[in-house]
Structures are given as C-alpha cells and as structure tokens.
mmCIF file of C-alpha atoms and ligand atoms in Angstrom:
data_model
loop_
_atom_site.group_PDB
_atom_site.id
_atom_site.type_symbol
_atom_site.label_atom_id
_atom_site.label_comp_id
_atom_site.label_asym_id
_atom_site.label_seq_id
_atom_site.Cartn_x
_atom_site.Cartn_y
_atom_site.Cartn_z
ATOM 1 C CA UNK A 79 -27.953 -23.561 6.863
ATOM 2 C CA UNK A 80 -28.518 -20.679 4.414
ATOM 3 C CA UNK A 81 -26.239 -20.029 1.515
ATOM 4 C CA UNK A 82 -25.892 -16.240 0.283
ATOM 5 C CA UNK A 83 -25.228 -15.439 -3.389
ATOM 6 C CA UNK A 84 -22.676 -13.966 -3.607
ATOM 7 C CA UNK A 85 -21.522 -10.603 -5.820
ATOM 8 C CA UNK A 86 -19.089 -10.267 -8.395
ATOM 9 C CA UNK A 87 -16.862 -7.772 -9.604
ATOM 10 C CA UNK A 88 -18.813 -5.355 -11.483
ATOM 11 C CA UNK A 89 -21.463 -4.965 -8.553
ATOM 12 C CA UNK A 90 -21.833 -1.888 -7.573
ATOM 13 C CA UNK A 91 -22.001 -2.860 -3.440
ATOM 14 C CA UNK A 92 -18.072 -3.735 -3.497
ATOM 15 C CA UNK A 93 -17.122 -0.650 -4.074
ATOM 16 C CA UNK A 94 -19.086 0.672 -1.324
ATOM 17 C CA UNK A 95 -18.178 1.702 1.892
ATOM 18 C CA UNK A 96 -20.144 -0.449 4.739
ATOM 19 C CA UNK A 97 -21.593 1.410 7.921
ATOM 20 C CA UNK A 98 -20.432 0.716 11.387
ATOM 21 C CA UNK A 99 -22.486 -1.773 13.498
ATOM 22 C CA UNK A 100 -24.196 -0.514 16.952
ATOM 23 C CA UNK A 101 -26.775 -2.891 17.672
ATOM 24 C CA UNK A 102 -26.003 -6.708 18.085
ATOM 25 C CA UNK A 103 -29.142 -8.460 17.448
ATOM 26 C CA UNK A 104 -29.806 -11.761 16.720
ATOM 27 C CA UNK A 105 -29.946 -10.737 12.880
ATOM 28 C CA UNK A 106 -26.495 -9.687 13.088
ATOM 29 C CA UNK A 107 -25.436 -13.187 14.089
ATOM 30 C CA UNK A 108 -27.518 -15.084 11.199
ATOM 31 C CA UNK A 109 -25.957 -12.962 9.047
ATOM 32 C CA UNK A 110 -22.578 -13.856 10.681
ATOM 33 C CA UNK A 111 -23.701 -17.571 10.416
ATOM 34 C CA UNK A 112 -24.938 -17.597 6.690
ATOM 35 C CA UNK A 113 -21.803 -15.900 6.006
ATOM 36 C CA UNK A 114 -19.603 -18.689 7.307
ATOM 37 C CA UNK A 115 -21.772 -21.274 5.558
ATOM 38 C CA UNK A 116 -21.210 -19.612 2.327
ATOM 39 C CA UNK A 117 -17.651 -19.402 3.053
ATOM 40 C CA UNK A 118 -17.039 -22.845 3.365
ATOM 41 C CA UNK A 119 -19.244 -23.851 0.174
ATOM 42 C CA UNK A 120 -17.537 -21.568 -1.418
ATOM 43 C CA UNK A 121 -14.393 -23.240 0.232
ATOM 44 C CA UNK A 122 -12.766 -19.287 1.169
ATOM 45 C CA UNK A 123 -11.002 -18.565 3.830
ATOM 46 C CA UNK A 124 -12.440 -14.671 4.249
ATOM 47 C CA UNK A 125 -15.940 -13.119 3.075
ATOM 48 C CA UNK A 126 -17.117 -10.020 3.624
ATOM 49 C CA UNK A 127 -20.441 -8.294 4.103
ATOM 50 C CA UNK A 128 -20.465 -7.068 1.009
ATOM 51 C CA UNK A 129 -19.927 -9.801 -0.419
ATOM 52 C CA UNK A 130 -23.412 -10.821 0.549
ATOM 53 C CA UNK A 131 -24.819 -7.882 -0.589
ATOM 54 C CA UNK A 132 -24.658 -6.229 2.687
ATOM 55 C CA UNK A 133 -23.814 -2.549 4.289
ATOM 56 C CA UNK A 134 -22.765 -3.993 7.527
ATOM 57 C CA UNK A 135 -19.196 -3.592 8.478
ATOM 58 C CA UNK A 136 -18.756 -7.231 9.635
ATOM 59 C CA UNK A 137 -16.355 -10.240 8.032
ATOM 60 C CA UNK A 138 -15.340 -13.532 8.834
ATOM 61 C CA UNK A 139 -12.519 -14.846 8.542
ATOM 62 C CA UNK A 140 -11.274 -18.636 8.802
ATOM 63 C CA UNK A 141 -7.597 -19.740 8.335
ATOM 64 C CA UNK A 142 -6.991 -23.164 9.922
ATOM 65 C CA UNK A 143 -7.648 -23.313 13.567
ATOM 66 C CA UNK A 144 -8.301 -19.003 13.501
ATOM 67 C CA UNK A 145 -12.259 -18.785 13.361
ATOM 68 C CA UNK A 146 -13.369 -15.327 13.659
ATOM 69 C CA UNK A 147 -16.527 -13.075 12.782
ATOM 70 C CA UNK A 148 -14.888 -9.588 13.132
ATOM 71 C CA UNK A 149 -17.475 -6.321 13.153
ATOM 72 C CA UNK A 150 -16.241 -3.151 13.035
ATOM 73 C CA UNK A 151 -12.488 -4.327 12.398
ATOM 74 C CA UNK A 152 -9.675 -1.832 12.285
ATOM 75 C CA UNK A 153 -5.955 -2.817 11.889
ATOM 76 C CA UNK A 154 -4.007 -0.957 14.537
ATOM 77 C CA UNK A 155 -0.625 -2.175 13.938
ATOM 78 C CA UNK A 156 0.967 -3.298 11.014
ATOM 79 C CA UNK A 157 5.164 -4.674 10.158
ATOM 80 C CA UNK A 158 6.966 -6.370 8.036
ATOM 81 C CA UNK A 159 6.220 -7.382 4.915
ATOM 82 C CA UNK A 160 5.374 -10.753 2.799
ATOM 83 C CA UNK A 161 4.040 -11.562 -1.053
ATOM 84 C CA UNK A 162 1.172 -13.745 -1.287
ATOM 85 C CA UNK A 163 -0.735 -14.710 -4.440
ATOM 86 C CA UNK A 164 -4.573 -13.565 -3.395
ATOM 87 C CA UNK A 165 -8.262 -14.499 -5.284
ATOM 88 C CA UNK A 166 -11.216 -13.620 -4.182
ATOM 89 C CA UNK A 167 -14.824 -15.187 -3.606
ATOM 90 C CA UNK A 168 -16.038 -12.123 -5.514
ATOM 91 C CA UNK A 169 -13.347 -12.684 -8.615
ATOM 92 C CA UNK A 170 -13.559 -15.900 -8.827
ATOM 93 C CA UNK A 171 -10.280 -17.555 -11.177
ATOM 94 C CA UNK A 172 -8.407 -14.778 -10.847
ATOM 95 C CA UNK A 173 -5.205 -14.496 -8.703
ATOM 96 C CA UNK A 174 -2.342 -12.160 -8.330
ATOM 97 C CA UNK A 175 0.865 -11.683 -5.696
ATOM 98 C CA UNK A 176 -0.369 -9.163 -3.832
ATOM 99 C CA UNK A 177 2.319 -6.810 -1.300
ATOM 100 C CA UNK A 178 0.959 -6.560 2.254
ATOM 101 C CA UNK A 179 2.452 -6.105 5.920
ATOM 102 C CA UNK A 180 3.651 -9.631 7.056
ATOM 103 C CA UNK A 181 2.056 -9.331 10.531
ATOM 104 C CA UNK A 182 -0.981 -7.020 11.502
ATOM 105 C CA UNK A 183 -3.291 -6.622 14.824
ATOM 106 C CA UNK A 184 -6.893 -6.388 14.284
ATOM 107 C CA UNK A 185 -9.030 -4.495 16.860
ATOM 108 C CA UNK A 186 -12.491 -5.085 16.561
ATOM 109 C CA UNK A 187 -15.765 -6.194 17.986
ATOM 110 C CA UNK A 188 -17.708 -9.815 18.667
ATOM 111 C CA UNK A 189 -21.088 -10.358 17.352
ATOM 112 C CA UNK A 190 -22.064 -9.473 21.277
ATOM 113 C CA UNK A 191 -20.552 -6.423 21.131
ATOM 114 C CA UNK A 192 -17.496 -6.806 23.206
ATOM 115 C CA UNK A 193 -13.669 -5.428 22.214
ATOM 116 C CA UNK A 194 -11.236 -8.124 20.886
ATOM 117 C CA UNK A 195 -7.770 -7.969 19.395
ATOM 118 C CA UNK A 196 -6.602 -10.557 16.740
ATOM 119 C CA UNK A 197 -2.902 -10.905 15.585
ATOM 120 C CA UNK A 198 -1.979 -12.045 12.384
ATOM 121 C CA UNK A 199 0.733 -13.273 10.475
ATOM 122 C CA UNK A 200 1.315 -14.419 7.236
ATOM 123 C CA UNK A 201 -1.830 -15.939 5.683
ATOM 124 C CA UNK A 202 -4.080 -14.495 8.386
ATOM 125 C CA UNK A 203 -2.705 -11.392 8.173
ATOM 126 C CA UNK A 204 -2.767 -11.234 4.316
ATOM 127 C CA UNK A 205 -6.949 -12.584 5.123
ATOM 128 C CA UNK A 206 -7.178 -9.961 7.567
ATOM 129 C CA UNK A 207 -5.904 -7.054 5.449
ATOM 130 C CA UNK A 208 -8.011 -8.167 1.897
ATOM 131 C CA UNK A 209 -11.104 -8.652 4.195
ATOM 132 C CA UNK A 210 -11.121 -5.293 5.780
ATOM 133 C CA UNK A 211 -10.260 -3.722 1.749
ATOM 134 C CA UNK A 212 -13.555 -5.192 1.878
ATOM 135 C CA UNK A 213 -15.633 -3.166 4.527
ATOM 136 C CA UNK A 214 -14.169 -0.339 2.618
ATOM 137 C CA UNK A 215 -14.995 -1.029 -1.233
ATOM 138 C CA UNK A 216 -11.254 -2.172 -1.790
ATOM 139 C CA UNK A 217 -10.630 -4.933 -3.430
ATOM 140 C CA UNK A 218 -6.796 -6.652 -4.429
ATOM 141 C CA UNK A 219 -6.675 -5.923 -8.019
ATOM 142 C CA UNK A 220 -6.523 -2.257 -6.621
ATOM 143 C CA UNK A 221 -3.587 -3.174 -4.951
ATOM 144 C CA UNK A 222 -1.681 -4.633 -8.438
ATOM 145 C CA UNK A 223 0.828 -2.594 -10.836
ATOM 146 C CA UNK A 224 -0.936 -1.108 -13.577
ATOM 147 C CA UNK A 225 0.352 -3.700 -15.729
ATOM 148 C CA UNK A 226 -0.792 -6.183 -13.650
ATOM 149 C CA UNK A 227 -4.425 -5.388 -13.116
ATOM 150 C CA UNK A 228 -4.495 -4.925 -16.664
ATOM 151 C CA UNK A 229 -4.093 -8.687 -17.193
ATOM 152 C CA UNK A 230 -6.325 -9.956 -14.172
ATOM 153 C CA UNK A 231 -9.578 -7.915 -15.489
ATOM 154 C CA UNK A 232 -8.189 -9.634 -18.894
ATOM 155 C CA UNK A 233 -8.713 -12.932 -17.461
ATOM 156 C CA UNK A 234 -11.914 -11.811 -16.043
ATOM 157 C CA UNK A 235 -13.472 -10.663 -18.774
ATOM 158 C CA UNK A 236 -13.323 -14.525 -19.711
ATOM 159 C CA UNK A 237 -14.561 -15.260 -16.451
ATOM 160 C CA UNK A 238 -17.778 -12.924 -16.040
ATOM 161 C CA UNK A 239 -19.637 -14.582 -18.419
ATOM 162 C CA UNK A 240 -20.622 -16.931 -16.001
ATOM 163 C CA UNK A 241 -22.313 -14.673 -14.130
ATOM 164 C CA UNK A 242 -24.763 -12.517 -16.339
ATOM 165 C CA UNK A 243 -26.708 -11.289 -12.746
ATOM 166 C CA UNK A 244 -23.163 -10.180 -11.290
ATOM 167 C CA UNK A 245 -24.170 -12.549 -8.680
ATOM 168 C CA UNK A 246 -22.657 -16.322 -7.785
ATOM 169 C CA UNK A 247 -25.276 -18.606 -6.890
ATOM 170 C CA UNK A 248 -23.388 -21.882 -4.800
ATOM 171 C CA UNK A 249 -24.820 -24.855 -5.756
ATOM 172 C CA UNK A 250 -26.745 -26.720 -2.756
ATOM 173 C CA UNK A 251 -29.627 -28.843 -2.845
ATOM 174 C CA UNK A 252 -32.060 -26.594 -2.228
ATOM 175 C CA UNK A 253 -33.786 -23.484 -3.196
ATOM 176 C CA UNK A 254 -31.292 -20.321 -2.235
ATOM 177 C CA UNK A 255 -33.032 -18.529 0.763
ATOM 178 C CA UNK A 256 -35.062 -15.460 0.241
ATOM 179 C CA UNK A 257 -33.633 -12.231 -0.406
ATOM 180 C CA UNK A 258 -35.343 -9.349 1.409
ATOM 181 C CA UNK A 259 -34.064 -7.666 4.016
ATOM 182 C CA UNK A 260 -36.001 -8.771 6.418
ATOM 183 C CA UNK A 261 -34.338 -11.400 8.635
ATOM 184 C CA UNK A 262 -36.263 -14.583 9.077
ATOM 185 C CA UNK A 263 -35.320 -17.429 11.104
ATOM 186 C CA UNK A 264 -35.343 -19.751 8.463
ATOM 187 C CA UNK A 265 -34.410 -23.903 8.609
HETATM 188 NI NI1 LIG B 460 -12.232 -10.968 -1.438
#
C-alpha cells in the first residue's frame, strides 16, 4: 500500500489541465491503486490525478457499492438537477451546496483500455461531475456565487496553515513512498 500526498488549494497542478491517457501500463494501474489507498485514508469518496500531483487524466471514484477508476472520463449526458453540500480532499474543512445535474452518464475508459459507460445519480453523479472539474483544473468553489466563494476561501485561509508545503501528508505508519516519477514496484 502506498499513500500519495496529496495537494492543496493553492497548488499550482489543480488548476491544470491533465493529458489524455494512450498507453495502459502497469504504472497506470499503481497509480490507480495508490490512488484508491489514499482515498480511503483520506476517507473520500472521489480523488483525482491531480490530486496526486499527476497530469494523467484518470480518477477514481467510490460511492458505496460503485468502485470505479475512470481514465479519460467524459460526461455524455446530463438531466435534472439536485443541491448537494461538496468538500474536497484538496480543501480540506471546507464545504459548500454546490448546483449540479441530478443524473449524468460517464463514458470513459478501464485501466486496460477498454470503453465503459457509468450512470450516475445523486451522490455519484454529484462525485462524478466534481471529479472530472478535476481532470480539467476545476474545482467546486468555482462553481459557488461570488458571495459564496468569498466565505469558503475565508474559512480556508484558517485552514491552509496546516499545510505550509501546499501538500497533505496522511498519516500512516510508515515513511510516505518516494516521489519521483519513476514508477517502482514498491511493498
Ligand atoms: Ni475534489
């Protein structure tokens, strides 16, 4: 198990847009695997590559019995809509009702490559929707009234000072893993 740090608001990689995947290695699907282990210390429900630090256009995504590592997503349809109050790994404290479509399909691709479609409602749709933000440097306080980004980044600015790197380091046990971008096959 390997634990990512993971990057705060402020960091200039959020606000980046990712570049598609073409090649599924074995790389790709560490990644994919680090990035659900940091999910669930974390205890998210979404995380996306650039979260992590990384330029690949891949999340995952986890809301109760939906498990999915998504590359390349792309939300084809979208209806409805629903309120829900949204944080983020990458903010962490802050929330805010966010407006999104109430249902949404995903097209996308598995860490072999292959075409899938998810459909989402509801929470998974609302994950769905702030993870692929994500692969594009979007985040949800874009999403808020003027007003109401205004007082999130307020109670951020309380917030950041626990992070003076711009990076969250989980707590585990052990050392963090490495971070080059070389891929080992570590533990
Ligand atoms: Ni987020």
């Amino acid at each position: 198990m390997s634990l990512l740090d993971i990057h705060v608001l402020g960091s200039a990689i959020l606000r980046q847009e990712t570049e598609r995947v073409t090649e599924f290695t074995p790389e790709l699907r560490k990644l994919a695997d680090d990035m659900f282990d940091t999910m669930h210390a974390a205890k998210g429900i979404g995380l996306a590559a650039p979260q992590v630090g990384r330029r690949e256009r891949l999340t995952v995504v986890e809301v109760e019995e939906a498990r999915f590592a998504l590359v390349n997503p792309e939300i084809i349809t979208r209806s409805g809509s629903i309120r829900w109050e949204e944080g983020c790994l990458s903010i962490p404290e802050v929330f805010a009702y966010v407006d999104r479509a109430h249902d949404v399909t995903v097209r996308a691709q598995d860490l072999d490559g292959n075409v899938i479609e998810v459909v989402g409602s509801e929470l998974l749709a609302v994950c769905l929707q702030h993870e692929i933000d994500h692969l594009h440097g979007k985040l949800f306080l874009d999403r808020l009234s003027l007003l109401k980004r205004r007082a999130a980044l307020k109670a951020w600015e309380e917030e950041k000072v626990k992070f003076p790197k711009g990076l969250r380091v989980l707590p585990v046990g052990d050392l963090p893993p490495e971070r080059d971008e070389s891929t080992s096959a570590d533990d």
